PDB file of C-alpha atoms in Angstrom:
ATOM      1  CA  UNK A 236     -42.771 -12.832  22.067  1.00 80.00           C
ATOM      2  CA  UNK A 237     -38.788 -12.094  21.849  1.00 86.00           C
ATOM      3  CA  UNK A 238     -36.551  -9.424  20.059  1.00 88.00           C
ATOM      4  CA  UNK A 239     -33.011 -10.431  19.223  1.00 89.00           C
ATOM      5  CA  UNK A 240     -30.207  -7.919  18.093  1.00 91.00           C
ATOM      6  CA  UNK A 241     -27.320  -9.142  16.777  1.00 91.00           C
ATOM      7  CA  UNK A 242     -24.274  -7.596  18.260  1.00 91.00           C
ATOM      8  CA  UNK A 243     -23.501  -5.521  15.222  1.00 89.00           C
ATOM      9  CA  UNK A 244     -26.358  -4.027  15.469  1.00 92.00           C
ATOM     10  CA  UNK A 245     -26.944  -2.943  18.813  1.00 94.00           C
ATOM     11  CA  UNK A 246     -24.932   0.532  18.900  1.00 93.00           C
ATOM     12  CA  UNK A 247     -27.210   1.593  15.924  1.00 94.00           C
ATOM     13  CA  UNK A 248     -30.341  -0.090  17.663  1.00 94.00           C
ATOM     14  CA  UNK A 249     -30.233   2.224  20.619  1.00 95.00           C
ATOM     15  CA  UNK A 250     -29.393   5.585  18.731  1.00 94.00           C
ATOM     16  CA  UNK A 251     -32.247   4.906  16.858  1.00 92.00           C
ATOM     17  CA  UNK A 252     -34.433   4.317  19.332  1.00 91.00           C
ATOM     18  CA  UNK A 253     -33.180   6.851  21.859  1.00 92.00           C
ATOM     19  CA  UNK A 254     -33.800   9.445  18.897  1.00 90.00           C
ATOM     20  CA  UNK A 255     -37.710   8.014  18.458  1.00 88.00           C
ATOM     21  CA  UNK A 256     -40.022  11.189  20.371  1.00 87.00           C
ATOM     22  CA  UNK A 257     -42.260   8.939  22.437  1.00 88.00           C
ATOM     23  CA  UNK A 258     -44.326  10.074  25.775  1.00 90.00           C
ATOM     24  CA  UNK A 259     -45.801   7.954  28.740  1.00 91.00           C
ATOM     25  CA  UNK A 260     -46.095   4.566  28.413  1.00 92.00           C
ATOM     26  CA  UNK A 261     -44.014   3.865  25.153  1.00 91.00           C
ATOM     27  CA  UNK A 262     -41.356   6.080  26.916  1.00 92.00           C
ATOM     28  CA  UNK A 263     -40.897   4.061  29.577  1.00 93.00           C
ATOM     29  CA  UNK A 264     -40.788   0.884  27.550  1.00 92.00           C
ATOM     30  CA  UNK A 265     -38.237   1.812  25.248  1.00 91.00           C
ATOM     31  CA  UNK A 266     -35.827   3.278  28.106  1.00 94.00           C
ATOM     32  CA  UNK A 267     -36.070  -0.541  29.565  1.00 92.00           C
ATOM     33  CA  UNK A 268     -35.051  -1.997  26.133  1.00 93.00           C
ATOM     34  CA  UNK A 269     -32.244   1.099  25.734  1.00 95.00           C
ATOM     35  CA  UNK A 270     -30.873  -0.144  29.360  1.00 95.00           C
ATOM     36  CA  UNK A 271     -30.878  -3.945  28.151  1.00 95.00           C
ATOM     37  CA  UNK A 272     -28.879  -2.738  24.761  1.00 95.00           C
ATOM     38  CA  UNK A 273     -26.824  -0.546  26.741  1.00 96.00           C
ATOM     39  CA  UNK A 274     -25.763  -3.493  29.385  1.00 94.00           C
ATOM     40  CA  UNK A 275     -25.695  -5.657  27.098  1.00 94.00           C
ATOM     41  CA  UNK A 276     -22.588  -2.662  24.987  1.00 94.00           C
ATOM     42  CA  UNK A 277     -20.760  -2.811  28.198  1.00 94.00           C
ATOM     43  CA  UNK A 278     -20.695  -6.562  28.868  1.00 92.00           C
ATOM     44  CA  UNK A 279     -19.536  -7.277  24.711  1.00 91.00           C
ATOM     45  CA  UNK A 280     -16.921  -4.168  25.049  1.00 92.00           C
ATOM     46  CA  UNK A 281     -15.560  -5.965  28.163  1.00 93.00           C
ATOM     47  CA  UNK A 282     -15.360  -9.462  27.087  1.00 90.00           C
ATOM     48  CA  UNK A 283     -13.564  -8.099  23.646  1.00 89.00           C
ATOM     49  CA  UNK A 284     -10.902  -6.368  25.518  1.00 90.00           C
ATOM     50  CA  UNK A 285     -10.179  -9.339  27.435  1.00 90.00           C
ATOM     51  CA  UNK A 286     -10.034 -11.324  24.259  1.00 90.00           C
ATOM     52  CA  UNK A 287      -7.614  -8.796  22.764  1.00 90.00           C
ATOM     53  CA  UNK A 288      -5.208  -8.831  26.077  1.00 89.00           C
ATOM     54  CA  UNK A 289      -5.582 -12.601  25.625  1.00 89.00           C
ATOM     55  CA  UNK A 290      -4.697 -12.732  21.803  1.00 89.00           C
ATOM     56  CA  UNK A 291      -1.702  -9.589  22.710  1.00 91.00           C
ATOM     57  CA  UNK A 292       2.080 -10.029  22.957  1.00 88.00           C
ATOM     58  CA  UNK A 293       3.122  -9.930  26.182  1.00 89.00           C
ATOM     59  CA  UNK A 294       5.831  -7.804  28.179  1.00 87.00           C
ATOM     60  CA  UNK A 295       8.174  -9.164  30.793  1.00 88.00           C
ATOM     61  CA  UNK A 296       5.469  -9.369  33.290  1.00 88.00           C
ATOM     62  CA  UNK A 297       3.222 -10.723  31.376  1.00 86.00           C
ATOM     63  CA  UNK A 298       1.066  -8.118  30.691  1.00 88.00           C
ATOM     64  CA  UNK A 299      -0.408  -6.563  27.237  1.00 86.00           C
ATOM     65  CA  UNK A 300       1.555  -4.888  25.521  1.00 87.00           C
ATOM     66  CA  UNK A 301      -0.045  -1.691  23.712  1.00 88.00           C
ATOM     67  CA  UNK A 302       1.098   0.584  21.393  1.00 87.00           C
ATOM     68  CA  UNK A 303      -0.603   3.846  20.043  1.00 87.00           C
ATOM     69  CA  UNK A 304      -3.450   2.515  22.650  1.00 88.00           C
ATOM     70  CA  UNK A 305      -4.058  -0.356  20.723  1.00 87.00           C
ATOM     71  CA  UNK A 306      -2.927  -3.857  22.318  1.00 89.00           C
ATOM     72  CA  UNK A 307       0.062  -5.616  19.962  1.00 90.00           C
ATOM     73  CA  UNK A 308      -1.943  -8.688  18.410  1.00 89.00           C
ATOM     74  CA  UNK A 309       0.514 -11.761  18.500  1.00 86.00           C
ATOM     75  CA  UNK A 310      -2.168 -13.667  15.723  1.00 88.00           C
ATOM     76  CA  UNK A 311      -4.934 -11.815  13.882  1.00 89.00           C
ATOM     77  CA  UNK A 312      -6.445 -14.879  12.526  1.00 91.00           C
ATOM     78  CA  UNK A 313      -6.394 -16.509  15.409  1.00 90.00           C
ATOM     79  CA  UNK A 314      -7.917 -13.233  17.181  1.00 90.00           C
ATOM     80  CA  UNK A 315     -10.346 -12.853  14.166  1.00 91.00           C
ATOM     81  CA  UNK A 316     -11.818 -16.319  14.891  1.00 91.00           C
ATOM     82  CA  UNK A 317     -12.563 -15.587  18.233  1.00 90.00           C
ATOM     83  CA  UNK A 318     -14.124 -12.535  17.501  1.00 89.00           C
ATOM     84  CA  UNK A 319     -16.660 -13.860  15.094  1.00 89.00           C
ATOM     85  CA  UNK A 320     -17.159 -16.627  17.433  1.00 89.00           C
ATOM     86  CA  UNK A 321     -17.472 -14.638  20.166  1.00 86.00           C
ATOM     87  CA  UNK A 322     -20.192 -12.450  18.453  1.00 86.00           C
ATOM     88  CA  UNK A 323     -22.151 -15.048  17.115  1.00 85.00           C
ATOM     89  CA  UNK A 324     -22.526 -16.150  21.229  1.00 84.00           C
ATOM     90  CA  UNK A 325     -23.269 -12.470  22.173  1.00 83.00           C
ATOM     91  CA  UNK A 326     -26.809 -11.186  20.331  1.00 88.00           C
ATOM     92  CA  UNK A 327     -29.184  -9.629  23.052  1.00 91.00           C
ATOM     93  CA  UNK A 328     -32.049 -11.602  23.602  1.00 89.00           C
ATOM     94  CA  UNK A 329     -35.208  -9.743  24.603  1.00 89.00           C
ATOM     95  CA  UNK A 330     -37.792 -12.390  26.204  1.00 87.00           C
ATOM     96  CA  UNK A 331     -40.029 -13.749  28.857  1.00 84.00           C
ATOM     97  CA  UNK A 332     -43.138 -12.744  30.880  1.00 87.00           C
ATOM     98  CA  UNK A 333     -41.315 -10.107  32.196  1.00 89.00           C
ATOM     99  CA  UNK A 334     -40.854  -8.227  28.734  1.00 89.00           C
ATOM    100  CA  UNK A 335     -43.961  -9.168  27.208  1.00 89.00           C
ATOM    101  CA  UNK A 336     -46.054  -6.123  27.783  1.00 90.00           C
ATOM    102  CA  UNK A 337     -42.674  -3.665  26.632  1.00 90.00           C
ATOM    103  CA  UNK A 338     -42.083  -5.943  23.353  1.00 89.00           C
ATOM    104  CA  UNK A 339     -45.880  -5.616  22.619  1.00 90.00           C
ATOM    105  CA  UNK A 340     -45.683  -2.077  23.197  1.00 91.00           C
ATOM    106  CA  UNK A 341     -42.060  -1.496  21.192  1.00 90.00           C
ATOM    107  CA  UNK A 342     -44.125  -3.487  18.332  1.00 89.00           C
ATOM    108  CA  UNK A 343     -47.064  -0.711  18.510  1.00 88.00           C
ATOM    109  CA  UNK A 344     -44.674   1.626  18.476  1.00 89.00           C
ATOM    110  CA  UNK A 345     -43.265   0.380  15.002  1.00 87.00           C
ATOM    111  CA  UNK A 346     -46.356  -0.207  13.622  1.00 87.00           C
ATOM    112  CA  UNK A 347     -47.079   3.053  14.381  1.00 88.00           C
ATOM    113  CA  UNK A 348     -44.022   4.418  12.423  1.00 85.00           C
ATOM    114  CA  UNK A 349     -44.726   2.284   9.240  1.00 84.00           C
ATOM    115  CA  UNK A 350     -45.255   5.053   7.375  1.00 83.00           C
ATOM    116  CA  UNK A 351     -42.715   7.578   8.651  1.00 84.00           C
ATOM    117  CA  UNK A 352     -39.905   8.418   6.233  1.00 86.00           C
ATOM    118  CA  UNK A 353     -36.403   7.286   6.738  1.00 84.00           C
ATOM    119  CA  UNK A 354     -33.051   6.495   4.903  1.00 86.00           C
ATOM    120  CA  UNK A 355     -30.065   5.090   4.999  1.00 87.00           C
ATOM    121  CA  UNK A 356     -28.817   3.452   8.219  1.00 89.00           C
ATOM    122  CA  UNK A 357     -31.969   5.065  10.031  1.00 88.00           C
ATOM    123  CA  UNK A 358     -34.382   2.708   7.640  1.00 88.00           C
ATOM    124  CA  UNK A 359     -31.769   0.156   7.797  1.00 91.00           C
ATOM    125  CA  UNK A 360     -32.225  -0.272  11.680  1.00 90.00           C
ATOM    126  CA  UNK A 361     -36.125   0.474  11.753  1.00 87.00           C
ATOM    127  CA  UNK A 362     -36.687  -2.777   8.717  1.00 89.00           C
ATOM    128  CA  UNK A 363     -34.002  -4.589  10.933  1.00 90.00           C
ATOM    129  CA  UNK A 364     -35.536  -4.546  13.891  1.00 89.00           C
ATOM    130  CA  UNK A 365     -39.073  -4.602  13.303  1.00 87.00           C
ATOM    131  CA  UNK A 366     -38.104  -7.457  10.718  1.00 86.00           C
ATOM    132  CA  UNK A 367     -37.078  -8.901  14.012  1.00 86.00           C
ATOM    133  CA  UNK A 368     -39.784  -8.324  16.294  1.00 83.00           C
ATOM    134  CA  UNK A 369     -42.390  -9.790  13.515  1.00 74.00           C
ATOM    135  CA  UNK A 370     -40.298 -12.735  12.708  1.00 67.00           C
ATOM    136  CA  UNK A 371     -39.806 -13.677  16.345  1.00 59.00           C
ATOM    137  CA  UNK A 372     -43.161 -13.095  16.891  1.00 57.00           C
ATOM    138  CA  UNK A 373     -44.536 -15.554  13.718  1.00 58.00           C
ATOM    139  CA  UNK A 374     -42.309 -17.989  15.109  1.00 54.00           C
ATOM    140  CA  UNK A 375     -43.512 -17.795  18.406  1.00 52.00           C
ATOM    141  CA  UNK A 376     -47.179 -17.996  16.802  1.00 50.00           C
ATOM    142  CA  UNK A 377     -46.111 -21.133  14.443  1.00 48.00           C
ATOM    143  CA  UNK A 378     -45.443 -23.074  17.928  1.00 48.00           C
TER     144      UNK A 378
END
């Protein structure tokens, strides 16, 4: 069993399920997926400012140079490539024995909230991921 969030996806991922009123158990299973999505934030945001000081112009010293606190792109195609390449490498990747029982409970939790109402982005994220977690899990099933 596995869940996989695309990098997009992730900021929307955890508001959604931080805002999902859970108790015990399924409480303590989503806060250990929120602190894999939210580690997972930090790391991307991290890497992508390094890739933006990398694709800057520099100053004298050889530093970024940054304007209006943005960083002065020397080559936004260039930068734009490495971006989407860069985000393709960085979905978070939810599996092992050691996240079996909370992906098994996160999946009973979404079953669970098949017939709850939502729109727009909320629905958006709830098919997304669940869409995930199913598909994952079919594959895993198929092997």
């Amino acid at each position: 069993m596995k869940l996989s969030i695309q990098v997009n996806k992730l900021a929307k991922a955890h508001e959604f399920l931080h805002g999902l009123s859970l108790v015990r158990k399924k409480s303590r299973e989503r806060r250990r997926v929120l602190n894999l999505i939210q580690e997972r934030i930090e790391l991307y945001n991290k890497e992508r400012r390094e890739l933006l000081e990398e694709h800057s112009v520099k100053d004298g010293d050889g530093k970024a140079v940054i304007e209006n606190e943005n960083y002065k792109i020397e080559d936004y195609q260039a930068l734009h490539e490495d971006l989407l390449e860069f985000e393709k490498e960085m979905p978070l990747v939810i599996e092992g024995i050691q996240y079996q029982e909370t992906l098994k409970v996160l999946q009973s939790v979404f079953e669970e909230l098949e017939d709850e109402r939502y729109e727009g982005e909320e629905s958006e994220v709830y098919d997304y991921l669940y869409d995930q977690l199913e598909n994952q899990n079919k594959q895993g099933d198929d092997e």
